[in-house]
Amino acid sequence: MLANPLPGRPLIPLAPILSASSFRRAPGTPVRTVLDAGDARLVTSGRVAIALALREIGVEPGDQVLVPAYHSASMVPPVLWRGAEPVFYRVGPDAAVDLDDLADKIGPATRALMVTHYFGFPQTMAPIRALCDARGIALIEDCAHCFIGEHGGRPVGAWGDYAIASSMKFLPIYEGGALVSARHSLDRIVLRSAGAAFEAKIALNSLERGFDYGRLPLVRAALSLPLRAKSALWGRLKRGRGAAAPALAPASSDSSFNFDPAWVDKRSSLFARAMLKLAAPGRIAALRRRHYARLQAALQGLPGVRPLHPRLPDGACPWVFPLLADEPELLAARLQALGVPLTRFGTPFWPGVDAQTCANSAMLARRVLALPCHQELTEREIAWLIEQLRAAATA
Ligand SMILES: *Cc1c(COP(=O)(O)O)cnc(C)c1O
């Protein structure tokens, strides 16, 4: 079990962990996911999907790729892997793409543009698509925060030449990403299995995380022996492979920003692919939207905090709840002391990207504190989160 740093308080998972809520089928409005946008390849991470998209587009040394100044540092290494140069464009104070700056930054060497739907809120895509068509550049829709949702009558991911997704951010899996295209064939991409040790590690790690948070007591009892055996087996496997052997799982599984080209043509694990098949996106979206609405209502009238967006658009499924804090360091310290898990997107940026590159990005990286709103949160945990938020904001 994970040691709870604050005994007596709920141990709230920052990301979805394995339990029943992702999978129980419930009647409700069917929702579309990025996988409905077109042909799809299931890989081991979002960054690998970016690398494949850039390779399919034909990005090569001497080319430039437009990357938002407000970004995850994991978006940049795939650009460098192609030998291309990342050029950072600005966003507005609400993280909307700054179209004027974007148009200014397109030059003769620009081959591709990455657009991110931050926190699950879709960007307004029609003008961006039109700009790409007019200037002859490829559009990569970054749906890492937006696995589920629709925008302008299409599933998210259908606006881009390619879309990428990070299934780990929405499902209780230890690795997983997708490359999707509504416009181009993906036939040239032939993925290979990463091997039996990888398959075993992914399945066991996902189960273990479910146990750590106490979500799977019955399965835990049934599997306690195999899990103990696993640790011993694991040590042996690692020693046997030697230091030069490639890692058993991609870096994205351990929350770093590294990119290892060895994973580019590897298929996602059987476990993650099975989870994707079993998942009930309608239920996941409904729960995430409900948790989001609870947090939004709780923020009303609290001093020094407000939601980054005044409302959650119809058809959107949030990754997290982004709140804008007037005194982010103080509030973050208080929330962390209370045991509230926070995501601070954009910390760190890629080296060299700062307030000079884009003042709004620097402001957002500093002021946005994101709370979990995923489907695995229980009613009790949501109520507890709200209580801590009130205590921290009014302290
Ligand atoms: C997490 C993330 C990625 C990369 O996804 P991984 O699955 O972690 O490789 C890409 N873009 C954004 C905006 C992200 O937050």
mmCIF file with all atom_site columns, N, CA and C in Angstrom, residues 323-380:
data_model
loop_
_atom_site.group_PDB
_atom_site.id
_atom_site.type_symbol
_atom_site.label_atom_id
_atom_site.label_alt_id
_atom_site.label_comp_id
_atom_site.label_asym_id
_atom_site.label_entity_id
_atom_site.label_seq_id
_atom_site.pdbx_PDB_ins_code
_atom_site.Cartn_x
_atom_site.Cartn_y
_atom_site.Cartn_z
_atom_site.occupancy
_atom_site.B_iso_or_equiv
_atom_site.pdbx_formal_charge
_atom_site.auth_seq_id
_atom_site.auth_comp_id
_atom_site.auth_asym_id
_atom_site.auth_atom_id
_atom_site.pdbx_PDB_model_num
ATOM 1   N N  . LEU A 1 323 ? -8.233  26.041 -11.940 1.00 0.00 ? 323 LEU A N  1
ATOM 2   C CA . LEU A 1 323 ? -8.674  27.272 -11.282 1.00 0.00 ? 323 LEU A CA 1
ATOM 3   C C  . LEU A 1 323 ? -7.555  28.292 -11.327 1.00 0.00 ? 323 LEU A C  1
ATOM 4   N N  . LEU A 1 324 ? -7.960  29.558 -11.416 1.00 0.00 ? 324 LEU A N  1
ATOM 5   C CA . LEU A 1 324 ? -7.013  30.663 -11.523 1.00 0.00 ? 324 LEU A CA 1
ATOM 6   C C  . LEU A 1 324 ? -6.905  31.301 -10.141 1.00 0.00 ? 324 LEU A C  1
ATOM 7   N N  . ALA A 1 325 ? -5.700  31.299 -9.591  1.00 0.00 ? 325 ALA A N  1
ATOM 8   C CA . ALA A 1 325 ? -5.520  31.818 -8.235  1.00 0.00 ? 325 ALA A CA 1
ATOM 9   C C  . ALA A 1 325 ? -4.824  33.171 -8.274  1.00 0.00 ? 325 ALA A C  1
ATOM 10  N N  . ASP A 1 326 ? -5.267  34.093 -7.409  1.00 0.00 ? 326 ASP A N  1
ATOM 11  C CA . ASP A 1 326 ? -4.605  35.403 -7.325  1.00 0.00 ? 326 ASP A CA 1
ATOM 12  C C  . ASP A 1 326 ? -3.247  35.286 -6.643  1.00 0.00 ? 326 ASP A C  1
ATOM 13  N N  . GLU A 1 327 ? -3.169  34.410 -5.638  1.00 0.00 ? 327 GLU A N  1
ATOM 14  C CA . GLU A 1 327 ? -1.892  34.184 -4.945  1.00 0.00 ? 327 GLU A CA 1
ATOM 15  C C  . GLU A 1 327 ? -1.570  32.697 -4.992  1.00 0.00 ? 327 GLU A C  1
ATOM 16  N N  . PRO A 1 328 ? -1.127  32.242 -6.176  1.00 0.00 ? 328 PRO A N  1
ATOM 17  C CA . PRO A 1 328 ? -1.005  30.798 -6.394  1.00 0.00 ? 328 PRO A CA 1
ATOM 18  C C  . PRO A 1 328 ? -0.031  30.094 -5.450  1.00 0.00 ? 328 PRO A C  1
ATOM 19  N N  . GLU A 1 329 ? 1.087   30.751 -5.123  1.00 0.00 ? 329 GLU A N  1
ATOM 20  C CA . GLU A 1 329 ? 2.077   30.038 -4.292  1.00 0.00 ? 329 GLU A CA 1
ATOM 21  C C  . GLU A 1 329 ? 1.521   29.776 -2.893  1.00 0.00 ? 329 GLU A C  1
ATOM 22  N N  . LEU A 1 330 ? 0.880   30.802 -2.364  1.00 0.00 ? 330 LEU A N  1
ATOM 23  C CA . LEU A 1 330 ? 0.296   30.672 -1.022  1.00 0.00 ? 330 LEU A CA 1
ATOM 24  C C  . LEU A 1 330 ? -0.802  29.604 -1.015  1.00 0.00 ? 330 LEU A C  1
ATOM 25  N N  . LEU A 1 331 ? -1.695  29.691 -2.003  1.00 0.00 ? 331 LEU A N  1
ATOM 26  C CA . LEU A 1 331 ? -2.812  28.739 -2.052  1.00 0.00 ? 331 LEU A CA 1
ATOM 27  C C  . LEU A 1 331 ? -2.303  27.314 -2.298  1.00 0.00 ? 331 LEU A C  1
ATOM 28  N N  . ALA A 1 332 ? -1.336  27.176 -3.209  1.00 0.00 ? 332 ALA A N  1
ATOM 29  C CA . ALA A 1 332 ? -0.809  25.837 -3.511  1.00 0.00 ? 332 ALA A CA 1
ATOM 30  C C  . ALA A 1 332 ? -0.166  25.241 -2.267  1.00 0.00 ? 332 ALA A C  1
ATOM 31  N N  . ALA A 1 333 ? 0.588   26.062 -1.525  1.00 0.00 ? 333 ALA A N  1
ATOM 32  C CA . ALA A 1 333 ? 1.242   25.568 -0.308  1.00 0.00 ? 333 ALA A CA 1
ATOM 33  C C  . ALA A 1 333 ? 0.190   25.118 0.702   1.00 0.00 ? 333 ALA A C  1
ATOM 34  N N  . ARG A 1 334 ? -0.858  25.913 0.851   1.00 0.00 ? 334 ARG A N  1
ATOM 35  C CA . ARG A 1 334 ? -1.921  25.539 1.803   1.00 0.00 ? 334 ARG A CA 1
ATOM 36  C C  . ARG A 1 334 ? -2.610  24.252 1.378   1.00 0.00 ? 334 ARG A C  1
ATOM 37  N N  . LEU A 1 335 ? -2.954  24.157 0.083   1.00 0.00 ? 335 LEU A N  1
ATOM 38  C CA . LEU A 1 335 ? -3.654  22.962 -0.398  1.00 0.00 ? 335 LEU A CA 1
ATOM 39  C C  . LEU A 1 335 ? -2.776  21.728 -0.248  1.00 0.00 ? 335 LEU A C  1
ATOM 40  N N  . GLN A 1 336 ? -1.489  21.893 -0.566  1.00 0.00 ? 336 GLN A N  1
ATOM 41  C CA . GLN A 1 336 ? -0.592  20.747 -0.464  1.00 0.00 ? 336 GLN A CA 1
ATOM 42  C C  . GLN A 1 336 ? -0.434  20.305 0.983   1.00 0.00 ? 336 GLN A C  1
ATOM 43  N N  . ALA A 1 337 ? -0.374  21.280 1.895   1.00 0.00 ? 337 ALA A N  1
ATOM 44  C CA . ALA A 1 337 ? -0.268  20.934 3.324   1.00 0.00 ? 337 ALA A CA 1
ATOM 45  C C  . ALA A 1 337 ? -1.508  20.174 3.784   1.00 0.00 ? 337 ALA A C  1
ATOM 46  N N  . LEU A 1 338 ? -2.644  20.463 3.158   1.00 0.00 ? 338 LEU A N  1
ATOM 47  C CA . LEU A 1 338 ? -3.885  19.770 3.525   1.00 0.00 ? 338 LEU A CA 1
ATOM 48  C C  . LEU A 1 338 ? -3.989  18.405 2.852   1.00 0.00 ? 338 LEU A C  1
ATOM 49  N N  . GLY A 1 339 ? -3.078  18.115 1.916   1.00 0.00 ? 339 GLY A N  1
ATOM 50  C CA . GLY A 1 339 ? -3.088  16.816 1.255   1.00 0.00 ? 339 GLY A CA 1
ATOM 51  C C  . GLY A 1 339 ? -3.863  16.790 -0.052  1.00 0.00 ? 339 GLY A C  1
ATOM 52  N N  . VAL A 1 340 ? -4.163  17.982 -0.606  1.00 0.00 ? 340 VAL A N  1
ATOM 53  C CA . VAL A 1 340 ? -4.901  18.042 -1.877  1.00 0.00 ? 340 VAL A CA 1
ATOM 54  C C  . VAL A 1 340 ? -3.924  17.866 -3.042  1.00 0.00 ? 340 VAL A C  1
ATOM 55  N N  . PRO A 1 341 ? -4.160  16.881 -3.924  1.00 0.00 ? 341 PRO A N  1
ATOM 56  C CA . PRO A 1 341 ? -3.257  16.707 -5.059  1.00 0.00 ? 341 PRO A CA 1
ATOM 57  C C  . PRO A 1 341 ? -3.552  17.744 -6.137  1.00 0.00 ? 341 PRO A C  1
ATOM 58  N N  . LEU A 1 342 ? -2.503  18.407 -6.638  1.00 0.00 ? 342 LEU A N  1
ATOM 59  C CA . LEU A 1 342 ? -2.657  19.460 -7.648  1.00 0.00 ? 342 LEU A CA 1
ATOM 60  C C  . LEU A 1 342 ? -1.829  19.136 -8.877  1.00 0.00 ? 342 LEU A C  1
ATOM 61  N N  . THR A 1 343 ? -2.331  19.545 -10.032 1.00 0.00 ? 343 THR A N  1
ATOM 62  C CA . THR A 1 343 ? -1.534  19.489 -11.259 1.00 0.00 ? 343 THR A CA 1
ATOM 63  C C  . THR A 1 343 ? -1.194  20.923 -11.637 1.00 0.00 ? 343 THR A C  1
ATOM 64  N N  . ARG A 1 344 ? 0.075   21.182 -11.950 1.00 0.00 ? 344 ARG A N  1
ATOM 65  C CA . ARG A 1 344 ? 0.447   22.519 -12.421 1.00 0.00 ? 344 ARG A CA 1
ATOM 66  C C  . ARG A 1 344 ? 1.011   22.362 -13.824 1.00 0.00 ? 344 ARG A C  1
ATOM 67  N N  . PHE A 1 345 ? 0.103   22.505 -14.800 1.00 0.00 ? 345 PHE A N  1
ATOM 68  C CA . PHE A 1 345 ? 0.480   22.301 -16.196 1.00 0.00 ? 345 PHE A CA 1
ATOM 69  C C  . PHE A 1 345 ? 1.433   23.413 -16.647 1.00 0.00 ? 345 PHE A C  1
ATOM 70  N N  . GLY A 1 346 ? 2.482   23.016 -17.389 1.00 0.00 ? 346 GLY A N  1
ATOM 71  C CA . GLY A 1 346 ? 3.407   24.013 -17.924 1.00 0.00 ? 346 GLY A CA 1
ATOM 72  C C  . GLY A 1 346 ? 4.586   24.280 -17.005 1.00 0.00 ? 346 GLY A C  1
ATOM 73  N N  . THR A 1 347 ? 4.706   23.558 -15.920 1.00 0.00 ? 347 THR A N  1
ATOM 74  C CA . THR A 1 347 ? 5.903   23.680 -15.079 1.00 0.00 ? 347 THR A CA 1
ATOM 75  C C  . THR A 1 347 ? 6.635   22.356 -15.125 1.00 0.00 ? 347 THR A C  1
ATOM 76  N N  . PRO A 1 348 ? 7.807   22.269 -15.681 1.00 0.00 ? 348 PRO A N  1
ATOM 77  C CA . PRO A 1 348 ? 8.530   23.374 -16.317 1.00 0.00 ? 348 PRO A CA 1
ATOM 78  C C  . PRO A 1 348 ? 8.209   23.475 -17.808 1.00 0.00 ? 348 PRO A C  1
ATOM 79  N N  . PHE A 1 349 ? 8.399   24.679 -18.350 1.00 0.00 ? 349 PHE A N  1
ATOM 80  C CA . PHE A 1 349 ? 8.383   24.826 -19.807 1.00 0.00 ? 349 PHE A CA 1
ATOM 81  C C  . PHE A 1 349 ? 9.699   24.312 -20.371 1.00 0.00 ? 349 PHE A C  1
ATOM 82  N N  . TRP A 1 350 ? 9.736   24.170 -21.697 1.00 0.00 ? 350 TRP A N  1
ATOM 83  C CA . TRP A 1 350 ? 10.981  23.839 -22.370 1.00 0.00 ? 350 TRP A CA 1
ATOM 84  C C  . TRP A 1 350 ? 11.988  24.963 -22.102 1.00 0.00 ? 350 TRP A C  1
ATOM 85  N N  . PRO A 1 351 ? 13.273  24.614 -21.833 1.00 0.00 ? 351 PRO A N  1
ATOM 86  C CA . PRO A 1 351 ? 14.261  25.653 -21.508 1.00 0.00 ? 351 PRO A CA 1
ATOM 87  C C  . PRO A 1 351 ? 14.266  26.787 -22.547 1.00 0.00 ? 351 PRO A C  1
ATOM 88  N N  . GLY A 1 352 ? 14.265  28.014 -22.054 1.00 0.00 ? 352 GLY A N  1
ATOM 89  C CA . GLY A 1 352 ? 14.301  29.175 -22.941 1.00 0.00 ? 352 GLY A CA 1
ATOM 90  C C  . GLY A 1 352 ? 12.927  29.795 -23.166 1.00 0.00 ? 352 GLY A C  1
ATOM 91  N N  . VAL A 1 353 ? 11.868  29.055 -22.882 1.00 0.00 ? 353 VAL A N  1
ATOM 92  C CA . VAL A 1 353 ? 10.523  29.619 -23.033 1.00 0.00 ? 353 VAL A CA 1
ATOM 93  C C  . VAL A 1 353 ? 10.155  30.316 -21.729 1.00 0.00 ? 353 VAL A C  1
ATOM 94  N N  . ASP A 1 354 ? 9.858   31.627 -21.817 1.00 0.00 ? 354 ASP A N  1
ATOM 95  C CA . ASP A 1 354 ? 9.561   32.382 -20.602 1.00 0.00 ? 354 ASP A CA 1
ATOM 96  C C  . ASP A 1 354 ? 8.558   33.490 -20.901 1.00 0.00 ? 354 ASP A C  1
ATOM 97  N N  . ALA A 1 355 ? 8.444   34.445 -19.987 1.00 0.00 ? 355 ALA A N  1
ATOM 98  C CA . ALA A 1 355 ? 7.456   35.519 -20.130 1.00 0.00 ? 355 ALA A CA 1
ATOM 99  C C  . ALA A 1 355 ? 7.724   36.375 -21.371 1.00 0.00 ? 355 ALA A C  1
ATOM 100 N N  . GLN A 1 356 ? 8.982   36.412 -21.819 1.00 0.00 ? 356 GLN A N  1
ATOM 101 C CA . GLN A 1 356 ? 9.306   37.155 -23.046 1.00 0.00 ? 356 GLN A CA 1
ATOM 102 C C  . GLN A 1 356 ? 8.687   36.469 -24.255 1.00 0.00 ? 356 GLN A C  1
ATOM 103 N N  . THR A 1 357 ? 8.717   35.124 -24.240 1.00 0.00 ? 357 THR A N  1
ATOM 104 C CA . THR A 1 357 ? 8.122   34.367 -25.334 1.00 0.00 ? 357 THR A CA 1
ATOM 105 C C  . THR A 1 357 ? 6.617   34.620 -25.355 1.00 0.00 ? 357 THR A C  1
ATOM 106 N N  . CYS A 1 358 ? 6.013   34.545 -24.178 1.00 0.00 ? 358 CYS A N  1
ATOM 107 C CA . CYS A 1 358 ? 4.559   34.714 -24.084 1.00 0.00 ? 358 CYS A CA 1
ATOM 108 C C  . CYS A 1 358 ? 4.188   35.007 -22.633 1.00 0.00 ? 358 CYS A C  1
ATOM 109 N N  . ALA A 1 359 ? 3.779   36.240 -22.375 1.00 0.00 ? 359 ALA A N  1
ATOM 110 C CA . ALA A 1 359 ? 3.441   36.640 -21.002 1.00 0.00 ? 359 ALA A CA 1
ATOM 111 C C  . ALA A 1 359 ? 2.261   35.825 -20.468 1.00 0.00 ? 359 ALA A C  1
ATOM 112 N N  . ASN A 1 360 ? 1.289   35.545 -21.332 1.00 0.00 ? 360 ASN A N  1
ATOM 113 C CA . ASN A 1 360 ? 0.112   34.797 -20.864 1.00 0.00 ? 360 ASN A CA 1
ATOM 114 C C  . ASN A 1 360 ? 0.476   33.373 -20.452 1.00 0.00 ? 360 ASN A C  1
ATOM 115 N N  . SER A 1 361 ? 1.354   32.741 -21.212 1.00 0.00 ? 361 SER A N  1
ATOM 116 C CA . SER A 1 361 ? 1.762   31.376 -20.859 1.00 0.00 ? 361 SER A CA 1
ATOM 117 C C  . SER A 1 361 ? 2.440   31.363 -19.495 1.00 0.00 ? 361 SER A C  1
ATOM 118 N N  . ALA A 1 362 ? 3.328   32.335 -19.279 1.00 0.00 ? 362 ALA A N  1
ATOM 119 C CA . ALA A 1 362 ? 4.018   32.407 -17.989 1.00 0.00 ? 362 ALA A CA 1
ATOM 120 C C  . ALA A 1 362 ? 3.001   32.643 -16.873 1.00 0.00 ? 362 ALA A C  1
ATOM 121 N N  . MET A 1 363 ? 2.030   33.520 -17.145 1.00 0.00 ? 363 MET A N  1
ATOM 122 C CA . MET A 1 363 ? 0.986   33.806 -16.152 1.00 0.00 ? 363 MET A CA 1
ATOM 123 C C  . MET A 1 363 ? 0.171   32.533 -15.853 1.00 0.00 ? 363 MET A C  1
ATOM 124 N N  . LEU A 1 364 ? -0.216  31.810 -16.907 1.00 0.00 ? 364 LEU A N  1
ATOM 125 C CA . LEU A 1 364 ? -1.038  30.610 -16.711 1.00 0.00 ? 364 LEU A CA 1
ATOM 126 C C  . LEU A 1 364 ? -0.257  29.520 -15.960 1.00 0.00 ? 364 LEU A C  1
ATOM 127 N N  . ALA A 1 365 ? 1.016   29.357 -16.315 1.00 0.00 ? 365 ALA A N  1
ATOM 128 C CA . ALA A 1 365 ? 1.820   28.336 -15.637 1.00 0.00 ? 365 ALA A CA 1
ATOM 129 C C  . ALA A 1 365 ? 1.928   28.649 -14.148 1.00 0.00 ? 365 ALA A C  1
ATOM 130 N N  . ARG A 1 366 ? 1.955   29.948 -13.824 1.00 0.00 ? 366 ARG A N  1
ATOM 131 C CA . ARG A 1 366 ? 2.079   30.359 -12.425 1.00 0.00 ? 366 ARG A CA 1
ATOM 132 C C  . ARG A 1 366 ? 0.736   30.293 -11.691 1.00 0.00 ? 366 ARG A C  1
ATOM 133 N N  . ARG A 1 367 ? -0.312  30.753 -12.355 1.00 0.00 ? 367 ARG A N  1
ATOM 134 C CA . ARG A 1 367 ? -1.574  30.971 -11.620 1.00 0.00 ? 367 ARG A CA 1
ATOM 135 C C  . ARG A 1 367 ? -2.589  29.845 -11.699 1.00 0.00 ? 367 ARG A C  1
ATOM 136 N N  . VAL A 1 368 ? -2.450  28.949 -12.673 1.00 0.00 ? 368 VAL A N  1
ATOM 137 C CA . VAL A 1 368 ? -3.459  27.882 -12.771 1.00 0.00 ? 368 VAL A CA 1
ATOM 138 C C  . VAL A 1 368 ? -3.080  26.716 -11.856 1.00 0.00 ? 368 VAL A C  1
ATOM 139 N N  . LEU A 1 369 ? -3.951  26.419 -10.919 1.00 0.00 ? 369 LEU A N  1
ATOM 140 C CA . LEU A 1 369 ? -3.821  25.219 -10.091 1.00 0.00 ? 369 LEU A CA 1
ATOM 141 C C  . LEU A 1 369 ? -4.956  24.306 -10.528 1.00 0.00 ? 369 LEU A C  1
ATOM 142 N N  . ALA A 1 370 ? -4.616  23.085 -10.897 1.00 0.00 ? 370 ALA A N  1
ATOM 143 C CA . ALA A 1 370 ? -5.663  22.202 -11.411 1.00 0.00 ? 370 ALA A CA 1
ATOM 144 C C  . ALA A 1 370 ? -5.973  21.101 -10.410 1.00 0.00 ? 370 ALA A C  1
ATOM 145 N N  . LEU A 1 371 ? -7.260  20.968 -10.125 1.00 0.00 ? 371 LEU A N  1
ATOM 146 C CA . LEU A 1 371 ? -7.736  19.950 -9.181  1.00 0.00 ? 371 LEU A CA 1
ATOM 147 C C  . LEU A 1 371 ? -8.208  18.725 -9.949  1.00 0.00 ? 371 LEU A C  1
ATOM 148 N N  . PRO A 1 372 ? -8.099  17.544 -9.352  1.00 0.00 ? 372 PRO A N  1
ATOM 149 C CA . PRO A 1 372 ? -8.615  16.362 -10.049 1.00 0.00 ? 372 PRO A CA 1
ATOM 150 C C  . PRO A 1 372 ? -10.143 16.416 -10.138 1.00 0.00 ? 372 PRO A C  1
ATOM 151 N N  . CYS A 1 373 ? -10.684 15.915 -11.253 1.00 0.00 ? 373 CYS A N  1
ATOM 152 C CA . CYS A 1 373 ? -12.139 15.787 -11.378 1.00 0.00 ? 373 CYS A CA 1
ATOM 153 C C  . CYS A 1 373 ? -12.467 14.461 -12.071 1.00 0.00 ? 373 CYS A C  1
ATOM 154 N N  . HIS A 1 374 ? -11.513 13.516 -12.034 1.00 0.00 ? 374 HIS A N  1
ATOM 155 C CA . HIS A 1 374 ? -11.676 12.286 -12.808 1.00 0.00 ? 374 HIS A CA 1
ATOM 156 C C  . HIS A 1 374 ? -12.753 11.360 -12.249 1.00 0.00 ? 374 HIS A C  1
ATOM 157 N N  . GLN A 1 375 ? -13.044 10.344 -13.038 1.00 0.00 ? 375 GLN A N  1
ATOM 158 C CA . GLN A 1 375 ? -14.201 9.477  -12.769 1.00 0.00 ? 375 GLN A CA 1
ATOM 159 C C  . GLN A 1 375 ? -14.029 8.596  -11.543 1.00 0.00 ? 375 GLN A C  1
ATOM 160 N N  . GLU A 1 376 ? -12.804 8.450  -11.047 1.00 0.00 ? 376 GLU A N  1
ATOM 161 C CA . GLU A 1 376 ? -12.590 7.539  -9.917  1.00 0.00 ? 376 GLU A CA 1
ATOM 162 C C  . GLU A 1 376 ? -12.816 8.208  -8.568  1.00 0.00 ? 376 GLU A C  1
ATOM 163 N N  . LEU A 1 377 ? -13.046 9.522  -8.560  1.00 0.00 ? 377 LEU A N  1
ATOM 164 C CA . LEU A 1 377 ? -13.276 10.198 -7.286  1.00 0.00 ? 377 LEU A CA 1
ATOM 165 C C  . LEU A 1 377 ? -14.624 9.766  -6.719  1.00 0.00 ? 377 LEU A C  1
ATOM 166 N N  . THR A 1 378 ? -14.639 9.529  -5.425  1.00 0.00 ? 378 THR A N  1
ATOM 167 C CA . THR A 1 378 ? -15.901 9.155  -4.779  1.00 0.00 ? 378 THR A CA 1
ATOM 168 C C  . THR A 1 378 ? -16.604 10.424 -4.299  1.00 0.00 ? 378 THR A C  1
ATOM 169 N N  . GLU A 1 379 ? -17.853 10.277 -3.977  1.00 0.00 ? 379 GLU A N  1
ATOM 170 C CA . GLU A 1 379 ? -18.641 11.390 -3.454  1.00 0.00 ? 379 GLU A CA 1
ATOM 171 C C  . GLU A 1 379 ? -17.962 11.983 -2.205  1.00 0.00 ? 379 GLU A C  1
ATOM 172 N N  . ARG A 1 380 ? -17.476 11.116 -1.367  1.00 0.00 ? 380 ARG A N  1
ATOM 173 C CA . ARG A 1 380 ? -16.824 11.560 -0.135  1.00 0.00 ? 380 ARG A CA 1
ATOM 174 C C  . ARG A 1 380 ? -15.548 12.357 -0.442  1.00 0.00 ? 380 ARG A C  1
#
